CSV table of C-alpha atoms in Angstrom, one decimal:
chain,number,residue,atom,x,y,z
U,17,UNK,CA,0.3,-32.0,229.3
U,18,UNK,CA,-1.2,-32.2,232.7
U,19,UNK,CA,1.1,-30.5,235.5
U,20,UNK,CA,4.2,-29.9,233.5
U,21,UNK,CA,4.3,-33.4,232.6
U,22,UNK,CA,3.3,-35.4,229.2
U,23,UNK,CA,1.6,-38.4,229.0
U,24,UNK,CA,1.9,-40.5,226.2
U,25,UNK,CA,-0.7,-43.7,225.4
U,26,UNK,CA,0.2,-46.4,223.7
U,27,UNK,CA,-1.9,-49.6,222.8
U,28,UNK,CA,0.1,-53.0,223.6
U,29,UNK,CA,-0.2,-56.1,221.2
U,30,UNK,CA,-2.9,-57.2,223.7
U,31,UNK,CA,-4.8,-54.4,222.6
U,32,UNK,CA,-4.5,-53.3,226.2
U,33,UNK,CA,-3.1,-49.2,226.2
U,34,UNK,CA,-0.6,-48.0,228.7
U,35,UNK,CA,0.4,-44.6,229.7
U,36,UNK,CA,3.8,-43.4,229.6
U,37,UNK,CA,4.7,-40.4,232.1
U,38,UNK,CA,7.6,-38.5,231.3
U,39,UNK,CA,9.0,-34.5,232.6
U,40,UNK,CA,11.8,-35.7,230.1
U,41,UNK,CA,12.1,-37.0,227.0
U,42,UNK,CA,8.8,-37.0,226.0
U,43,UNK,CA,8.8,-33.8,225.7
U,44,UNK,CA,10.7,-34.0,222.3
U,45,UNK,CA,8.3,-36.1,220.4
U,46,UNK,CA,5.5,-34.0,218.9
U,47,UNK,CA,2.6,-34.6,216.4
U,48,UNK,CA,3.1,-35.3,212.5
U,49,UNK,CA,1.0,-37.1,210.1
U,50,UNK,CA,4.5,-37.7,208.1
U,51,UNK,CA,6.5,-39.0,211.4
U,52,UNK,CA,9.7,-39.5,211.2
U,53,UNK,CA,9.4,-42.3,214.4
U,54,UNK,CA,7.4,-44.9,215.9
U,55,UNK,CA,6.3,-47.0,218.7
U,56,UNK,CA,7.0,-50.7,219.2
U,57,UNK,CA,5.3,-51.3,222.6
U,58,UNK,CA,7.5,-48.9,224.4
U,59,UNK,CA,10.4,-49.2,222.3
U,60,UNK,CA,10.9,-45.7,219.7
U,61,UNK,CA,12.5,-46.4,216.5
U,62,UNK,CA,13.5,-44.1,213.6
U,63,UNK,CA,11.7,-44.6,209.9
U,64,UNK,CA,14.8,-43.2,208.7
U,65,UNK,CA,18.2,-41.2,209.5
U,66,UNK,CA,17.5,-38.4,211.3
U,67,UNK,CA,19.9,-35.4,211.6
U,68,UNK,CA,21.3,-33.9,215.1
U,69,UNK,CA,18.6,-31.0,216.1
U,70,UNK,CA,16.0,-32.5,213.8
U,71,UNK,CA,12.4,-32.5,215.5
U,72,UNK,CA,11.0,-35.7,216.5
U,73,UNK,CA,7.7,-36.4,215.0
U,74,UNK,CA,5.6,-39.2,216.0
U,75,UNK,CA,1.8,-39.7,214.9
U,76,UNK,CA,-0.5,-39.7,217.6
U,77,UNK,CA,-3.2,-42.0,215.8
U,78,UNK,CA,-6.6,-41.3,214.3
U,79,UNK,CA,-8.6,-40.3,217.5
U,80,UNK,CA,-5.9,-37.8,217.4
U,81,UNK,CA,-7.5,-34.2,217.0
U,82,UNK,CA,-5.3,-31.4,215.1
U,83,UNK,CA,-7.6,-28.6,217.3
U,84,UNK,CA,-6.2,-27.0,220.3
């Protein structure tokens, strides 16, 4: 989070990576290495049903360090 916003990176079938800025709903996804959603480009899709008030967990990849 840099300035009360999240930035979130993700690599394009070009193998280019793009940065996604978002105050919003960004803010939602958070870290899991059992997500429960994932990344198409920029599109998020569910791995499976997913209840109202359930926590949105998205993997951040293997450079992805678990250490504040």
């Amino acid at each position: 989070m840099v300035d009360g916003k999240y930035v979130l990176w993700i690599e394009g079938d070009d193998g280019t990576w793009e940065g996604v800025e978002g105050a919003g709903d960004l803010r939602f996804l958070n870290h899991s290495r059992s997500p429960n959603v994932f990344f198409d480009g920029l599109d998020l899709y569910a791995l499976r049903d997913i209840s109202p008030g359930e926590e949105l967990l998205f993997d951040y990849g293997e450079d992805w360090s678990d250490t504040p």
